[in-house]
mmCIF file of C-alpha atoms in Angstrom:
data_model
loop_
_atom_site.group_PDB
_atom_site.id
_atom_site.type_symbol
_atom_site.label_atom_id
_atom_site.label_comp_id
_atom_site.label_asym_id
_atom_site.label_seq_id
_atom_site.Cartn_x
_atom_site.Cartn_y
_atom_site.Cartn_z
ATOM 1 C CA MET A 1 247.986 300.431 104.087
ATOM 2 C CA PRO A 2 244.755 298.617 106.293
ATOM 3 C CA GLU A 3 246.178 295.781 108.742
ATOM 4 C CA GLY A 4 245.617 291.812 107.361
ATOM 5 C CA GLU A 5 246.134 293.365 103.457
ATOM 6 C CA VAL A 6 249.673 292.079 101.645
ATOM 7 C CA GLN A 7 251.559 294.201 99.452
ATOM 8 C CA VAL A 8 252.481 293.195 96.076
ATOM 9 C CA LYS A 9 255.531 293.903 94.579
ATOM 10 C CA GLU A 10 254.712 295.041 90.826
ATOM 11 C CA GLU A 11 257.266 294.168 88.382
ATOM 12 C CA GLY A 12 260.288 296.262 87.485
ATOM 13 C CA LYS A 13 259.999 298.238 84.087
ATOM 14 C CA PHE A 14 263.212 296.774 83.246
ATOM 15 C CA MET A 15 261.960 293.257 84.039
ATOM 16 C CA ALA A 16 258.754 293.874 81.975
ATOM 17 C CA GLY A 17 260.702 294.827 78.696
ATOM 18 C CA LEU A 18 262.893 291.503 79.031
ATOM 19 C CA LYS A 19 260.254 289.335 79.291
ATOM 20 C CA SER A 20 258.411 291.245 76.579
ATOM 21 C CA CYS A 21 261.471 290.764 74.698
ATOM 22 C CA GLY A 22 260.925 286.911 75.230
ATOM 23 C CA THR A 23 257.801 286.541 74.347
ATOM 24 C CA PHE A 24 258.250 288.282 71.002
ATOM 25 C CA LEU A 25 260.682 285.669 70.525
ATOM 26 C CA TYR A 26 258.756 282.852 71.420
ATOM 27 C CA ASN A 27 255.547 282.777 71.738
ATOM 28 C CA SER A 28 254.429 279.590 73.741
ATOM 29 C CA ASP A 29 250.830 280.720 74.083
ATOM 30 C CA ASP A 30 249.846 280.874 69.937
ATOM 31 C CA GLY A 31 253.476 279.253 69.006
ATOM 32 C CA THR A 32 255.045 282.156 66.973
ATOM 33 C CA VAL A 33 258.691 283.001 66.806
ATOM 34 C CA MET A 34 259.873 286.611 66.249
ATOM 35 C CA GLY A 35 255.850 287.348 66.143
ATOM 36 C CA ARG A 36 255.262 284.654 62.734
ATOM 37 C CA GLY A 37 254.129 281.290 62.840
ATOM 38 C CA GLY A 38 255.621 278.575 60.581
ATOM 39 C CA MET A 39 253.261 278.631 57.519
ATOM 40 C CA SER A 40 254.714 283.313 57.856
ATOM 41 C CA TRP A 41 258.872 282.083 58.269
ATOM 42 C CA ALA A 42 258.021 279.152 55.491
ATOM 43 C CA LYS A 43 256.366 281.504 53.072
ATOM 44 C CA ILE A 44 258.460 284.595 53.589
ATOM 45 C CA GLY A 45 261.973 282.428 53.545
ATOM 46 C CA THR A 46 260.460 281.019 50.018
ATOM 47 C CA PHE A 47 260.409 284.380 49.001
ATOM 48 C CA TYR A 48 264.144 285.728 49.615
ATOM 49 C CA ILE A 49 265.897 282.594 48.843
ATOM 50 C CA PHE A 50 264.252 283.257 45.382
ATOM 51 C CA PHE A 51 264.642 286.632 45.485
ATOM 52 C CA TYR A 52 268.638 286.516 46.351
ATOM 53 C CA SER A 53 269.428 284.052 43.709
ATOM 54 C CA PHE A 54 267.757 286.236 41.130
ATOM 55 C CA LEU A 55 269.831 288.740 42.185
ATOM 56 C CA ALA A 56 272.840 286.597 41.814
ATOM 57 C CA GLY A 57 271.823 285.227 38.934
ATOM 58 C CA PHE A 58 271.611 288.948 37.368
ATOM 59 C CA PHE A 59 274.803 289.931 38.587
ATOM 60 C CA ALA A 60 277.094 286.342 37.227
ATOM 61 C CA ILE A 61 275.454 287.699 33.542
ATOM 62 C CA ASN A 62 276.186 291.083 33.575
ATOM 63 C CA MET A 63 279.540 290.227 34.876
ATOM 64 C CA TYR A 64 279.594 287.454 32.249
ATOM 65 C CA VAL A 65 278.767 289.927 29.207
ATOM 66 C CA MET A 66 281.069 292.739 30.790
ATOM 67 C CA MET A 67 283.902 290.316 30.890
ATOM 68 C CA THR A 68 283.137 288.830 27.307
ATOM 69 C CA THR A 69 283.688 292.496 25.625
ATOM 70 C CA ILE A 70 286.867 293.063 27.018
ATOM 71 C CA ASP A 71 290.027 292.611 24.968
ATOM 72 C CA ASP A 72 292.882 290.834 27.668
ATOM 73 C CA LYS A 73 295.352 293.089 25.135
ATOM 74 C CA VAL A 74 293.552 296.471 24.226
ATOM 75 C CA PRO A 75 292.253 299.121 26.660
ATOM 76 C CA THR A 76 288.504 299.816 26.750
ATOM 77 C CA ILE A 77 289.190 303.094 27.269
ATOM 78 C CA VAL A 78 291.918 305.885 26.449
ATOM 79 C CA GLY A 79 290.893 309.114 26.999
ATOM 80 C CA ARG A 80 292.685 312.386 27.477
ATOM 81 C CA SER A 81 293.479 311.493 31.390
ATOM 82 C CA ASN A 82 296.392 308.681 29.955
ATOM 83 C CA LYS A 83 299.328 311.101 29.561
ATOM 84 C CA PRO A 84 302.960 309.982 29.134
ATOM 85 C CA GLN A 85 304.190 309.935 33.508
ATOM 86 C CA VAL A 86 308.116 309.379 33.116
ATOM 87 C CA ALA A 87 307.920 306.351 35.593
ATOM 88 C CA ILE A 88 308.881 303.574 37.718
ATOM 89 C CA LYS A 89 307.045 300.641 39.076
ATOM 90 C CA GLN A 90 309.403 299.654 42.278
ATOM 91 C CA TYR A 91 308.808 303.218 43.719
ATOM 92 C CA LYS A 92 311.096 302.545 46.866
ATOM 93 C CA SER A 93 314.157 302.274 43.691
ATOM 94 C CA THR A 94 313.412 306.461 43.449
ATOM 95 C CA THR A 95 314.612 307.377 46.852
ATOM 96 C CA MET A 96 318.901 306.135 47.177
ATOM 97 C CA ASN A 97 318.720 307.020 51.134
ATOM 98 C CA LEU A 98 322.236 307.437 52.643
ATOM 99 C CA ARG A 99 321.383 307.781 55.574
ATOM 100 C CA GLU A 100 319.976 303.973 57.347
ATOM 101 C CA LYS A 101 321.097 301.364 55.974
ATOM 102 C CA GLU A 102 318.664 299.670 56.058
ATOM 103 C CA LYS A 103 316.520 301.829 53.877
ATOM 104 C CA PHE A 104 319.825 301.546 51.437
ATOM 105 C CA ASP A 105 319.040 298.129 51.461
ATOM 106 C CA GLU A 106 315.155 298.808 50.742
ATOM 107 C CA TYR A 107 316.148 300.797 47.503
ATOM 108 C CA ILE A 108 318.501 297.508 46.746
ATOM 109 C CA ALA A 109 316.046 295.092 46.317
ATOM 110 C CA ALA A 110 313.903 297.269 44.757
ATOM 111 C CA VAL A 111 316.422 297.818 42.106
ATOM 112 C CA GLU A 112 317.255 294.267 42.152
ATOM 113 C CA GLY A 113 312.829 293.432 41.441
ATOM 114 C CA ILE A 114 313.050 295.277 38.394
ATOM 115 C CA GLN A 115 316.703 293.163 37.422
ATOM 116 C CA LYS A 116 314.760 290.341 37.806
ATOM 117 C CA GLU A 117 311.260 292.173 36.135
ATOM 118 C CA TYR A 118 312.337 292.637 32.671
ATOM 119 C CA ASP A 119 314.944 289.266 33.631
ATOM 120 C CA GLU A 120 312.178 287.191 33.516
ATOM 121 C CA TYR A 121 309.545 288.745 30.772
ATOM 122 C CA LEU A 122 309.359 287.297 27.284
ATOM 123 C CA ALA A 123 306.775 288.523 25.277
ATOM 124 C CA PRO A 124 305.182 285.995 24.043
ATOM 125 C CA ASP A 125 303.484 287.461 21.062
ATOM 126 C CA ALA A 126 306.575 289.768 20.230
ATOM 127 C CA GLU A 127 306.592 288.634 16.433
ATOM 128 C CA GLY A 128 310.238 289.104 16.131
ATOM 129 C CA MET A 129 310.524 292.498 17.060
ATOM 130 C CA ASP A 130 313.149 294.073 19.519
ATOM 131 C CA ILE A 131 311.929 294.244 23.330
ATOM 132 C CA PHE A 132 313.524 296.347 25.721
ATOM 133 C CA ARG A 133 315.556 293.545 28.663
ATOM 134 C CA TRP A 134 317.822 293.269 30.919
ATOM 135 C CA THR A 135 320.477 292.945 28.168
ATOM 136 C CA HIS A 136 320.143 296.350 27.305
ATOM 137 C CA VAL A 137 321.281 298.173 30.577
ATOM 138 C CA GLU A 138 324.664 295.050 30.724
ATOM 139 C CA LYS A 139 325.287 296.779 27.179
ATOM 140 C CA ILE A 140 325.548 299.920 28.454
ATOM 141 C CA ASN A 141 326.348 300.522 32.254
ATOM 142 C CA SER A 142 327.465 296.654 33.542
ATOM 143 C CA PHE A 143 327.495 299.324 36.458
ATOM 144 C CA CYS A 144 323.758 299.765 36.796
ATOM 145 C CA ALA A 145 322.818 296.407 35.802
ATOM 146 C CA ASN A 146 324.576 294.858 38.445
ATOM 147 C CA ALA A 147 323.152 296.598 42.027
ATOM 148 C CA SER A 148 325.581 294.190 44.261
ATOM 149 C CA LYS A 149 327.944 296.639 42.836
ATOM 150 C CA TYR A 150 326.502 300.322 44.034
ATOM 151 C CA SER A 151 327.687 301.352 47.759
ATOM 152 C CA PHE A 152 326.026 303.041 50.903
ATOM 153 C CA GLU A 153 329.459 303.790 51.968
ATOM 154 C CA ASN A 154 330.965 305.739 48.620
ATOM 155 C CA GLY A 155 327.725 306.999 48.075
ATOM 156 C CA GLU A 156 327.482 305.439 44.317
ATOM 157 C CA GLY A 157 324.137 303.611 42.840
ATOM 158 C CA CYS A 158 322.158 303.723 39.794
ATOM 159 C CA PHE A 159 317.593 304.944 39.196
ATOM 160 C CA PHE A 160 316.154 303.898 36.502
ATOM 161 C CA LEU A 161 313.073 305.402 34.708
ATOM 162 C CA GLY A 162 310.616 304.472 31.833
ATOM 163 C CA LEU A 163 307.688 305.700 30.694
ATOM 164 C CA ASN A 164 303.976 304.461 31.567
ATOM 165 C CA ARG A 165 302.296 302.374 29.408
ATOM 166 C CA ILE A 166 299.657 303.811 26.838
ATOM 167 C CA TYR A 167 298.335 301.894 24.192
ATOM 168 C CA ASN A 168 299.262 302.660 20.717
ATOM 169 C CA PHE A 169 301.637 305.349 22.284
ATOM 170 C CA ASN A 170 304.109 307.017 19.862
ATOM 171 C CA PRO A 171 305.951 309.764 20.560
ATOM 172 C CA VAL A 172 307.583 310.431 17.177
ATOM 173 C CA GLY A 173 305.029 310.107 14.896
ATOM 174 C CA ASN A 174 305.542 308.851 11.483
ATOM 175 C CA SER A 175 308.816 310.548 11.328
ATOM 176 C CA THR A 176 311.237 308.781 10.501
ATOM 177 C CA THR A 177 313.830 311.345 11.520
ATOM 178 C CA THR A 178 313.008 312.194 15.045
ATOM 179 C CA ARG A 179 314.488 310.219 18.123
ATOM 180 C CA PHE A 180 312.786 309.657 21.282
ATOM 181 C CA PHE A 181 314.695 310.013 24.660
ATOM 182 C CA PHE A 182 315.306 311.201 28.092
ATOM 183 C CA ASP A 183 317.520 313.304 29.878
ATOM 184 C CA CYS A 184 317.505 314.984 33.658
ATOM 185 C CA GLU A 185 318.809 317.637 35.501
ATOM 186 C CA PHE A 186 318.680 318.931 39.127
ATOM 187 C CA ASP A 187 315.441 320.247 40.851
ATOM 188 C CA ILE A 188 315.530 321.835 43.894
ATOM 189 C CA GLY A 189 312.753 319.931 45.253
ATOM 190 C CA ILE A 190 309.239 320.721 46.962
ATOM 191 C CA ALA A 191 311.092 322.615 49.997
ATOM 192 C CA GLY A 192 313.602 324.459 47.939
ATOM 193 C CA LYS A 193 316.403 323.356 49.495
ATOM 194 C CA GLY A 194 317.801 320.472 47.056
ATOM 195 C CA ASP A 195 321.007 320.450 46.059
ATOM 196 C CA MET A 196 321.672 322.266 43.004
ATOM 197 C CA ASP A 197 325.146 323.187 42.950
ATOM 198 C CA SER A 198 327.801 322.140 44.948
ATOM 199 C CA GLY A 199 328.900 320.266 43.397
ATOM 200 C CA VAL A 200 328.626 317.205 45.848
ATOM 201 C CA THR A 201 325.683 315.238 43.902
ATOM 202 C CA THR A 202 326.852 314.201 39.884
ATOM 203 C CA PHE A 203 325.127 311.372 37.964
ATOM 204 C CA THR A 204 325.301 310.822 33.899
ATOM 205 C CA LEU A 205 322.500 308.901 31.661
ATOM 206 C CA TYR A 206 322.409 305.746 29.673
ATOM 207 C CA PRO A 207 322.252 306.086 27.026
ATOM 208 C CA ASP A 208 323.777 309.378 25.958
ATOM 209 C CA PRO A 209 321.273 312.214 25.993
ATOM 210 C CA SER A 210 322.628 313.863 22.869
ATOM 211 C CA VAL A 211 322.323 310.385 21.236
ATOM 212 C CA ALA A 212 320.175 308.358 22.568
ATOM 213 C CA ASP A 213 317.388 306.792 20.711
ATOM 214 C CA PHE A 214 313.981 305.286 21.875
ATOM 215 C CA SER A 215 312.268 305.412 19.337
ATOM 216 C CA ASN A 216 312.177 301.754 17.929
ATOM 217 C CA PHE A 217 310.249 300.165 21.360
ATOM 218 C CA TYR A 218 307.097 302.621 19.598
ATOM 219 C CA PRO A 219 304.275 302.396 18.890
ATOM 220 C CA TRP A 220 303.379 300.400 22.057
ATOM 221 C CA THR A 221 300.054 298.441 22.392
ATOM 222 C CA SER A 222 300.726 295.764 24.964
ATOM 223 C CA VAL A 223 303.639 293.987 27.224
ATOM 224 C CA ASP A 224 302.705 290.894 24.948
ATOM 225 C CA LYS A 225 303.558 292.367 22.483
ATOM 226 C CA ASN A 226 305.848 294.763 22.452
ATOM 227 C CA GLY A 227 307.563 293.967 25.860
ATOM 228 C CA LEU A 228 308.356 296.043 29.041
ATOM 229 C CA GLN A 229 308.944 299.260 28.803
ATOM 230 C CA PRO A 230 312.245 300.842 27.523
ATOM 231 C CA LEU A 231 314.839 301.827 30.626
ATOM 232 C CA VAL A 232 316.890 304.752 30.669
ATOM 233 C CA ALA A 233 319.725 304.351 33.364
ATOM 234 C CA ILE A 234 320.796 307.177 35.539
ATOM 235 C CA GLN A 235 324.314 306.361 37.146
ATOM 236 C CA VAL A 236 324.740 308.321 40.506
ATOM 237 C CA ASN A 237 327.761 309.529 42.980
ATOM 238 C CA VAL A 238 327.735 311.366 46.434
ATOM 239 C CA ASP A 239 330.777 312.509 46.952
ATOM 240 C CA MET A 240 331.414 311.873 50.439
ATOM 241 C CA ASP A 241 334.910 313.991 51.458
ATOM 242 C CA LYS A 242 333.386 316.955 49.967
ATOM 243 C CA LEU A 243 330.209 316.640 51.677
ATOM 244 C CA LYS A 244 332.388 316.261 55.414
ATOM 245 C CA THR A 245 333.970 320.062 53.691
ATOM 246 C CA LEU A 246 330.976 321.427 54.210
ATOM 247 C CA THR A 247 329.789 323.469 57.312
ATOM 248 C CA GLY A 248 326.425 325.331 58.474
ATOM 249 C CA ASP A 249 324.099 326.715 55.960
ATOM 250 C CA ASP A 250 326.289 325.454 52.576
ATOM 251 C CA ARG A 251 326.137 321.746 53.927
ATOM 252 C CA PRO A 252 323.031 320.371 51.554
ATOM 253 C CA GLN A 253 320.221 317.775 53.543
ATOM 254 C CA GLU A 254 320.175 315.945 49.883
ATOM 255 C CA ALA A 255 319.303 316.225 46.101
ATOM 256 C CA PHE A 256 316.042 316.079 44.078
ATOM 257 C CA ILE A 257 316.812 314.832 40.024
ATOM 258 C CA THR A 258 313.992 315.810 38.296
ATOM 259 C CA CYS A 259 313.609 313.690 34.361
ATOM 260 C CA LEU A 260 311.626 314.367 31.541
ATOM 261 C CA PRO A 261 310.707 312.304 27.669
ATOM 262 C CA TYR A 262 311.738 314.549 25.003
ATOM 263 C CA THR A 263 311.408 314.286 21.070
ATOM 264 C CA GLN A 264 314.222 315.496 18.506
ATOM 265 C CA ASP A 265 314.591 315.943 14.917
ATOM 266 C CA GLY A 266 317.192 316.319 12.890
ATOM 267 C CA SER A 267 319.369 319.457 13.918
ATOM 268 C CA GLU A 268 316.109 321.071 16.110
ATOM 269 C CA ASP A 269 315.778 322.011 19.065
ATOM 270 C CA ARG A 270 314.861 319.235 21.918
ATOM 271 C CA VAL A 271 311.166 319.189 22.034
ATOM 272 C CA GLN A 272 309.201 317.796 25.900
ATOM 273 C CA VAL A 273 307.235 315.079 24.896
ATOM 274 C CA GLU A 274 303.206 317.205 24.925
ATOM 275 C CA ASP A 275 301.517 316.518 28.667
ATOM 276 C CA SER A 276 304.173 314.672 30.019
ATOM 277 C CA ARG A 277 304.868 314.523 33.532
ATOM 278 C CA PHE A 278 308.095 314.414 35.210
ATOM 279 C CA ALA A 279 309.692 311.599 37.605
ATOM 280 C CA ARG A 280 311.782 312.714 40.961
ATOM 281 C CA LEU A 281 315.022 311.126 42.154
ATOM 282 C CA THR A 282 316.150 311.505 45.728
ATOM 283 C CA VAL A 283 319.586 311.348 47.094
ATOM 284 C CA GLN A 284 319.300 311.634 50.734
ATOM 285 C CA TYR A 285 323.232 312.872 52.119
ATOM 286 C CA PRO A 286 324.161 311.515 55.350
ATOM 287 C CA TRP A 287 323.483 313.188 58.630
ATOM 288 C CA LYS A 288 326.156 315.670 59.640
ATOM 289 C CA GLU A 289 328.395 314.152 62.092
ATOM 290 C CA GLU A 290 328.219 315.768 65.748
#
């Protein structure tokens, strides 16, 4: 560089970029913000106010029209996917954990939740119909009706199951001689290790499947008119003393019970309700003592 000349330091690319960005955000030379003047921003702002107001109004009108076409008591769609399913809403009540007291207490709380639901529901449109209430459970089995009697130490408790809600469902059709009931059996389980024949666990259904009949609670159309679904109680007893005598591979870790709905006309063979799906109940045995 010739003597006497002053070197001008060129602005870096980063700083040049920041300066350009700042100029875009606000240009003091022509008074624009992000490339738009005051009138331009007023026009586009007005456009979007009307545009989104129209969208909100259109959505609100659609929702209003759809809500006016929905009956609070009758489902809009009753299709092939709505199959009879043995179940209970309080899913934690389907596992009796005899390994952890905390888990057993959760099971007790779930059973008490079932009782509370059936105690409190009034079925305002029942019109004199027979509504299933917790008093039905108390009549057939006072032990199952009172969860405070269940025992973690002695392996005693109950399960409750019913059928899912299907509008206008009637398992016996027009027959006056067919009864509707539930029955259960031991199951090997998904892993194939369920206790099937050790005799450690025994269970009894209430009401007895040989005479039970829930058909008077059907056809079912709504909880307002027909109340909540009728329940079957399954009382379970685990023989802790017998379990302690089992060792090695002979000692099972848990038992599974599956339940299904059936119909029976007179003395004919019972028939599983068409397309019905089972529920699986689990009894988890205490860990083996070392």
